[in-house]
Amino acid sequence: MKLYQTYASPFPTRVRLSIYVKGLDVEIIEPPGFHASTEAKGDYLKINPIGRVPTLVLDDGRALPESEVICEYLEDAFPEPPTQPADPFDCARMRLLSRICDFYVVMAMVPLFDLSARSRRHWEPAKVEAAAGKVAEALGYLEEYIGEEGFAVGSALTQADGAIVPQLVLACEWIPGAFGTPDPLAELPRLSAYWRAIQQDAIAGRLIRETREAIAGVAAQAKAQAAASASA
Ligand SMILES: N[C@@H](CCC(=O)N[C@@H](CS)C(=O)NCC(=O)O)C(=O)O
């Protein structure tokens, strides 16, 4: 199998979690220039007409987009070891936490992603503060449902951890570092305890490192581009 993805995107992280937990033999491919422009996506649109990462391509060539759908496919096709809880309610909570990330946390970050692509003179402090406040509010929804045993749900890694950890790298490290905003976990003790604990897990730790490195790479690239356009 092949996984088309980028390490900077939070969505493929949950798919990599499934791959790592299950020890699957999957070639990981980063479509070159993917985040640069629609044109740069080139042949990738033939693999995934939606034009987003990730996409899983099976050995027979069939392709599957959408991170959560891919995780469910991997769970059905390769059930052991599992990446979802056996208990139906816990399983629903796993999906709820992932959904909170996708619908509320990511959406709250969009204005900051947009601002980060623009020069600093567009970074109005009131707008930055309001956007960071929305991110903290969305993290508050995770606070309500996060597990208390060092994992998102129960006492083992699940797909929800793969959804949450890249969001916490972005929210707790990238946003305060880039925009000088306060620690969004300051008022969220359960999510803070989770964030401390989950970094000790070997697979989650690997996902966190991969995300950090990719974000640092994107930030360095953006800085170099800004310097080049300022001197042009
Ligand atoms: N619902 C999709 C969302 C995937 C998504 O939005 N990926 C972003 C990267 S964060 C993407 O590919 N955006 C298009 C682009 O960057 O050009 C999933 O879960 O797979």
mmCIF file of C-alpha atoms and ligand atoms in Angstrom:
data_model
loop_
_atom_site.group_PDB
_atom_site.id
_atom_site.type_symbol
_atom_site.label_atom_id
_atom_site.label_comp_id
_atom_site.label_asym_id
_atom_site.label_seq_id
_atom_site.Cartn_x
_atom_site.Cartn_y
_atom_site.Cartn_z
ATOM 1 C CA MET A 1 0.000 0.000 0.000
ATOM 2 C CA LYS A 2 0.977 3.645 -0.431
ATOM 3 C CA LEU A 3 -0.014 6.610 1.697
ATOM 4 C CA TYR A 4 0.082 9.997 -0.013
ATOM 5 C CA GLN A 5 0.404 12.574 2.699
ATOM 6 C CA THR A 6 2.409 15.451 4.163
ATOM 7 C CA TYR A 7 3.859 15.539 7.656
ATOM 8 C CA ALA A 8 2.766 19.170 8.094
ATOM 9 C CA SER A 9 -0.924 18.313 7.695
ATOM 10 C CA PRO A 10 -2.667 17.173 10.888
ATOM 11 C CA PHE A 11 -5.123 14.864 9.078
ATOM 12 C CA PRO A 12 -2.729 12.124 7.897
ATOM 13 C CA THR A 13 -1.307 11.828 11.421
ATOM 14 C CA ARG A 14 -4.172 9.601 12.573
ATOM 15 C CA VAL A 15 -3.581 7.352 9.549
ATOM 16 C CA ARG A 16 0.140 7.079 10.400
ATOM 17 C CA LEU A 17 -0.908 6.174 13.957
ATOM 18 C CA SER A 18 -2.922 3.232 12.579
ATOM 19 C CA ILE A 19 -0.016 2.211 10.316
ATOM 20 C CA TYR A 20 2.534 2.360 13.161
ATOM 21 C CA VAL A 21 0.309 0.584 15.721
ATOM 22 C CA LYS A 22 -0.547 -2.189 13.268
ATOM 23 C CA GLY A 23 3.005 -2.400 11.885
ATOM 24 C CA LEU A 24 1.741 -2.194 8.287
ATOM 25 C CA ASP A 25 4.065 -2.136 5.308
ATOM 26 C CA VAL A 26 3.016 1.162 3.694
ATOM 27 C CA GLU A 27 5.154 3.365 1.472
ATOM 28 C CA ILE A 28 4.766 6.975 2.581
ATOM 29 C CA ILE A 29 4.845 9.472 -0.279
ATOM 30 C CA GLU A 30 4.830 13.259 0.054
ATOM 31 C CA PRO A 31 3.419 14.724 -3.183
ATOM 32 C CA PRO A 32 6.124 17.237 -4.202
ATOM 33 C CA GLY A 33 5.127 20.896 -3.826
ATOM 34 C CA PHE A 34 1.712 19.818 -2.512
ATOM 35 C CA HIS A 35 1.025 22.838 -0.308
ATOM 36 C CA ALA A 36 2.471 25.320 -2.845
ATOM 37 C CA SER A 37 -0.410 25.700 -5.333
ATOM 38 C CA THR A 38 -3.220 23.836 -7.124
ATOM 39 C CA GLU A 39 -1.031 23.520 -10.220
ATOM 40 C CA ALA A 40 1.754 21.939 -8.146
ATOM 41 C CA LYS A 41 -0.625 19.110 -7.221
ATOM 42 C CA GLY A 42 -0.352 17.828 -10.817
ATOM 43 C CA ASP A 43 -0.984 14.102 -11.076
ATOM 44 C CA TYR A 44 -2.049 13.892 -7.435
ATOM 45 C CA LEU A 45 -5.533 15.048 -8.523
ATOM 46 C CA LYS A 46 -5.825 11.851 -10.560
ATOM 47 C CA ILE A 47 -5.273 9.866 -7.362
ATOM 48 C CA ASN A 48 -7.561 12.050 -5.246
ATOM 49 C CA PRO A 49 -9.895 14.393 -7.171
ATOM 50 C CA ILE A 50 -10.766 16.151 -3.877
ATOM 51 C CA GLY A 51 -7.145 17.318 -3.903
ATOM 52 C CA ARG A 52 -6.465 16.851 -0.204
ATOM 53 C CA VAL A 53 -4.120 14.682 1.817
ATOM 54 C CA PRO A 54 -4.163 11.895 2.873
ATOM 55 C CA THR A 55 -5.000 9.227 0.278
ATOM 56 C CA LEU A 56 -4.368 5.520 0.762
ATOM 57 C CA VAL A 57 -3.710 3.524 -2.409
ATOM 58 C CA LEU A 58 -4.146 -0.236 -2.120
ATOM 59 C CA ASP A 59 -1.814 -2.715 -3.832
ATOM 60 C CA ASP A 60 -4.444 -3.265 -6.552
ATOM 61 C CA GLY A 61 -4.523 0.493 -7.286
ATOM 62 C CA ARG A 62 -7.831 1.388 -5.614
ATOM 63 C CA ALA A 63 -7.571 4.738 -3.832
ATOM 64 C CA LEU A 64 -9.286 5.942 -0.669
ATOM 65 C CA PRO A 65 -9.301 9.597 0.460
ATOM 66 C CA GLU A 66 -10.336 11.080 3.854
ATOM 67 C CA SER A 67 -8.352 10.315 6.985
ATOM 68 C CA GLU A 68 -11.168 8.935 9.125
ATOM 69 C CA VAL A 69 -12.450 6.699 6.310
ATOM 70 C CA ILE A 70 -8.911 5.387 5.763
ATOM 71 C CA CYS A 71 -8.534 4.618 9.496
ATOM 72 C CA GLU A 72 -11.837 2.737 9.482
ATOM 73 C CA TYR A 73 -10.756 0.776 6.405
ATOM 74 C CA LEU A 74 -7.436 -0.155 8.052
ATOM 75 C CA GLU A 75 -9.289 -1.205 11.201
ATOM 76 C CA ASP A 76 -11.644 -3.456 9.199
ATOM 77 C CA ALA A 77 -8.905 -4.886 6.984
ATOM 78 C CA PHE A 78 -6.240 -5.295 9.708
ATOM 79 C CA PRO A 79 -8.109 -5.553 13.044
ATOM 80 C CA GLU A 80 -5.095 -6.523 15.193
ATOM 81 C CA PRO A 81 -3.810 -4.752 17.136
ATOM 82 C CA PRO A 82 -6.865 -2.496 17.356
ATOM 83 C CA THR A 83 -6.783 1.304 17.236
ATOM 84 C CA GLN A 84 -10.270 1.689 18.631
ATOM 85 C CA PRO A 85 -11.808 0.699 21.974
ATOM 86 C CA ALA A 86 -13.887 -2.485 22.188
ATOM 87 C CA ASP A 87 -16.655 -0.802 24.184
ATOM 88 C CA PRO A 88 -19.225 0.859 21.851
ATOM 89 C CA PHE A 89 -19.622 3.983 23.996
ATOM 90 C CA ASP A 90 -15.855 4.442 24.271
ATOM 91 C CA CYS A 91 -15.643 3.970 20.518
ATOM 92 C CA ALA A 92 -18.243 6.715 20.064
ATOM 93 C CA ARG A 93 -16.190 8.956 22.380
ATOM 94 C CA MET A 94 -13.119 8.289 20.236
ATOM 95 C CA ARG A 95 -15.083 9.455 17.175
ATOM 96 C CA LEU A 96 -16.442 12.451 19.091
ATOM 97 C CA LEU A 97 -12.930 13.620 20.064
ATOM 98 C CA SER A 98 -11.754 13.260 16.445
ATOM 99 C CA ARG A 99 -14.821 15.147 15.249
ATOM 100 C CA ILE A 100 -14.216 17.982 17.732
ATOM 101 C CA CYS A 101 -10.700 18.288 16.272
ATOM 102 C CA ASP A 102 -11.967 18.339 12.679
ATOM 103 C CA PHE A 103 -15.033 20.544 13.117
ATOM 104 C CA TYR A 104 -14.044 22.948 15.875
ATOM 105 C CA VAL A 105 -10.294 22.995 16.598
ATOM 106 C CA VAL A 106 -9.089 23.033 12.983
ATOM 107 C CA MET A 107 -11.774 25.526 11.931
ATOM 108 C CA ALA A 108 -10.751 27.847 14.793
ATOM 109 C CA MET A 109 -7.150 27.719 13.558
ATOM 110 C CA VAL A 110 -7.941 28.625 9.945
ATOM 111 C CA PRO A 111 -7.740 32.435 10.461
ATOM 112 C CA LEU A 112 -4.281 31.960 12.039
ATOM 113 C CA PHE A 113 -3.109 29.704 9.170
ATOM 114 C CA ASP A 114 -4.295 32.441 6.783
ATOM 115 C CA LEU A 115 -2.557 35.198 8.775
ATOM 116 C CA SER A 116 0.698 33.234 8.962
ATOM 117 C CA ALA A 117 0.818 33.210 5.156
ATOM 118 C CA ARG A 118 0.653 37.038 5.106
ATOM 119 C CA SER A 119 3.276 39.558 6.150
ATOM 120 C CA ARG A 120 3.343 40.565 9.815
ATOM 121 C CA ARG A 121 1.981 44.028 9.103
ATOM 122 C CA HIS A 122 -1.411 42.337 8.544
ATOM 123 C CA TRP A 123 -1.317 40.725 12.003
ATOM 124 C CA GLU A 124 -3.703 43.041 13.869
ATOM 125 C CA PRO A 125 -3.261 42.240 17.594
ATOM 126 C CA ALA A 126 -7.011 42.271 18.300
ATOM 127 C CA LYS A 127 -7.684 39.796 15.485
ATOM 128 C CA VAL A 128 -4.819 37.525 16.567
ATOM 129 C CA GLU A 129 -6.052 37.584 20.176
ATOM 130 C CA ALA A 130 -9.644 36.812 19.105
ATOM 131 C CA ALA A 131 -8.533 33.946 16.867
ATOM 132 C CA ALA A 132 -6.305 32.448 19.577
ATOM 133 C CA GLY A 133 -9.243 32.770 22.001
ATOM 134 C CA LYS A 134 -11.419 30.732 19.604
ATOM 135 C CA VAL A 135 -8.752 28.023 19.488
ATOM 136 C CA ALA A 136 -8.666 27.896 23.320
ATOM 137 C CA GLU A 137 -12.481 27.708 23.326
ATOM 138 C CA ALA A 138 -12.421 24.738 20.913
ATOM 139 C CA LEU A 139 -9.765 23.016 23.039
ATOM 140 C CA GLY A 140 -12.217 23.465 25.919
ATOM 141 C CA TYR A 141 -14.566 21.047 24.130
ATOM 142 C CA LEU A 142 -11.783 18.428 24.144
ATOM 143 C CA GLU A 143 -11.300 19.135 27.872
ATOM 144 C CA GLU A 144 -14.882 17.929 28.472
ATOM 145 C CA TYR A 145 -14.318 14.503 26.918
ATOM 146 C CA ILE A 146 -10.593 13.724 27.159
ATOM 147 C CA GLY A 147 -9.619 10.556 29.013
ATOM 148 C CA GLU A 148 -7.814 10.579 32.359
ATOM 149 C CA GLU A 149 -5.536 7.560 31.890
ATOM 150 C CA GLY A 150 -2.914 9.225 29.699
ATOM 151 C CA PHE A 151 -4.751 8.467 26.443
ATOM 152 C CA ALA A 152 -7.641 10.161 24.641
ATOM 153 C CA VAL A 153 -9.965 7.282 25.548
ATOM 154 C CA GLY A 154 -9.319 4.401 27.949
ATOM 155 C CA SER A 155 -5.854 3.012 28.583
ATOM 156 C CA ALA A 156 -4.435 2.540 25.060
ATOM 157 C CA LEU A 157 -3.712 4.544 21.921
ATOM 158 C CA THR A 158 -6.709 5.006 19.633
ATOM 159 C CA GLN A 159 -7.375 6.947 16.458
ATOM 160 C CA ALA A 160 -8.453 9.903 18.625
ATOM 161 C CA ASP A 161 -4.862 10.316 19.860
ATOM 162 C CA GLY A 162 -3.783 10.564 16.224
ATOM 163 C CA ALA A 163 -6.367 13.302 15.695
ATOM 164 C CA ILE A 164 -5.524 15.254 18.856
ATOM 165 C CA VAL A 165 -1.715 15.269 19.056
ATOM 166 C CA PRO A 166 -1.038 17.286 15.880
ATOM 167 C CA GLN A 167 -3.684 19.809 16.975
ATOM 168 C CA LEU A 168 -1.926 20.221 20.314
ATOM 169 C CA VAL A 169 1.451 20.743 18.634
ATOM 170 C CA LEU A 170 -0.169 23.492 16.543
ATOM 171 C CA ALA A 171 -2.220 25.014 19.364
ATOM 172 C CA CYS A 172 0.309 24.804 22.216
ATOM 173 C CA GLU A 173 3.590 25.277 20.349
ATOM 174 C CA TRP A 174 3.143 26.770 16.875
ATOM 175 C CA ILE A 175 0.449 29.386 17.656
ATOM 176 C CA PRO A 176 2.039 30.833 20.858
ATOM 177 C CA GLY A 177 5.495 30.704 19.195
ATOM 178 C CA ALA A 178 4.388 32.397 15.970
ATOM 179 C CA PHE A 179 1.907 34.931 17.371
ATOM 180 C CA GLY A 180 3.056 35.446 20.980
ATOM 181 C CA THR A 181 -0.337 34.381 22.367
ATOM 182 C CA PRO A 182 -0.765 32.782 25.823
ATOM 183 C CA ASP A 183 -0.648 29.054 26.599
ATOM 184 C CA PRO A 184 -4.121 27.823 25.535
ATOM 185 C CA LEU A 185 -3.974 24.967 28.073
ATOM 186 C CA ALA A 186 -3.547 27.279 31.068
ATOM 187 C CA GLU A 187 -7.200 26.859 32.121
ATOM 188 C CA LEU A 188 -7.580 23.250 30.917
ATOM 189 C CA PRO A 189 -6.148 20.887 33.559
ATOM 190 C CA ARG A 190 -7.374 17.584 32.072
ATOM 191 C CA LEU A 191 -6.111 18.367 28.583
ATOM 192 C CA SER A 192 -2.809 19.612 30.090
ATOM 193 C CA ALA A 193 -2.378 16.319 31.969
ATOM 194 C CA TYR A 194 -3.203 14.389 28.787
ATOM 195 C CA TRP A 195 -0.674 16.427 26.761
ATOM 196 C CA ARG A 196 2.073 15.730 29.300
ATOM 197 C CA ALA A 197 1.254 12.007 29.453
ATOM 198 C CA ILE A 198 0.749 11.289 25.764
ATOM 199 C CA GLN A 199 4.222 12.642 24.920
ATOM 200 C CA GLN A 200 5.639 9.680 26.879
ATOM 201 C CA ASP A 201 4.034 7.120 24.564
ATOM 202 C CA ALA A 202 6.515 5.873 21.940
ATOM 203 C CA ILE A 203 4.172 6.019 18.928
ATOM 204 C CA ALA A 204 2.464 9.267 19.930
ATOM 205 C CA GLY A 205 5.944 10.704 20.647
ATOM 206 C CA ARG A 206 7.029 9.764 17.121
ATOM 207 C CA LEU A 207 3.937 11.447 15.628
ATOM 208 C CA ILE A 208 4.597 14.562 17.708
ATOM 209 C CA ARG A 209 8.249 14.718 16.578
ATOM 210 C CA GLU A 210 7.241 14.281 12.940
ATOM 211 C CA THR A 211 4.689 17.084 13.255
ATOM 212 C CA ARG A 212 7.138 19.426 15.029
ATOM 213 C CA GLU A 213 9.832 18.874 12.402
ATOM 214 C CA ALA A 214 7.407 19.426 9.520
ATOM 215 C CA ILE A 215 5.997 22.623 11.039
ATOM 216 C CA ALA A 216 9.525 23.941 11.655
ATOM 217 C CA GLY A 217 10.321 23.184 7.990
ATOM 218 C CA VAL A 218 7.218 25.019 6.736
ATOM 219 C CA ALA A 219 7.976 27.998 9.016
ATOM 220 C CA ALA A 220 11.599 28.183 7.798
ATOM 221 C CA GLN A 221 10.419 28.040 4.185
ATOM 222 C CA ALA A 222 7.870 30.834 4.788
ATOM 223 C CA LYS A 223 10.562 32.970 6.444
ATOM 224 C CA ALA A 224 12.939 32.455 3.534
ATOM 225 C CA GLN A 225 10.188 33.364 1.049
ATOM 226 C CA ALA A 226 9.298 36.512 3.017
ATOM 227 C CA ALA A 227 12.987 37.542 3.146
ATOM 228 C CA ALA A 228 13.347 36.918 -0.595
ATOM 229 C CA SER A 229 10.263 38.976 -1.485
ATOM 230 C CA ALA A 230 11.343 41.800 0.900
ATOM 231 C CA SER A 231 14.732 42.061 -0.806
ATOM 232 C CA ALA A 232 13.273 41.815 -4.359
HETATM 233 N N1 LIG B 1 -11.462 15.813 5.784
HETATM 234 C C1 LIG B 1 -10.165 15.608 5.205
HETATM 235 C C2 LIG B 1 -9.352 16.883 5.373
HETATM 236 C C3 LIG B 1 -8.004 16.786 4.675
HETATM 237 C C4 LIG B 1 -7.396 18.173 4.482
HETATM 238 O O1 LIG B 1 -8.081 19.205 4.568
HETATM 239 N N2 LIG B 1 -6.099 18.191 4.212
HETATM 240 C C5 LIG B 1 -5.482 19.467 3.911
HETATM 241 C C6 LIG B 1 -4.096 19.557 4.532
HETATM 242 S S1 LIG B 1 -4.231 20.069 6.224
HETATM 243 C C7 LIG B 1 -5.275 19.577 2.426
HETATM 244 O O2 LIG B 1 -4.911 18.611 1.790
HETATM 245 N N3 LIG B 1 -5.511 20.794 1.903
HETATM 246 C C8 LIG B 1 -5.318 21.081 0.516
HETATM 247 C C9 LIG B 1 -4.060 21.862 0.262
HETATM 248 O O3 LIG B 1 -3.246 22.095 1.184
HETATM 249 O O4 LIG B 1 -3.881 22.273 -0.874
HETATM 250 C C10 LIG B 1 -9.470 14.406 5.871
HETATM 251 O O5 LIG B 1 -9.772 14.142 7.032
HETATM 252 O O6 LIG B 1 -8.667 13.719 5.207
#
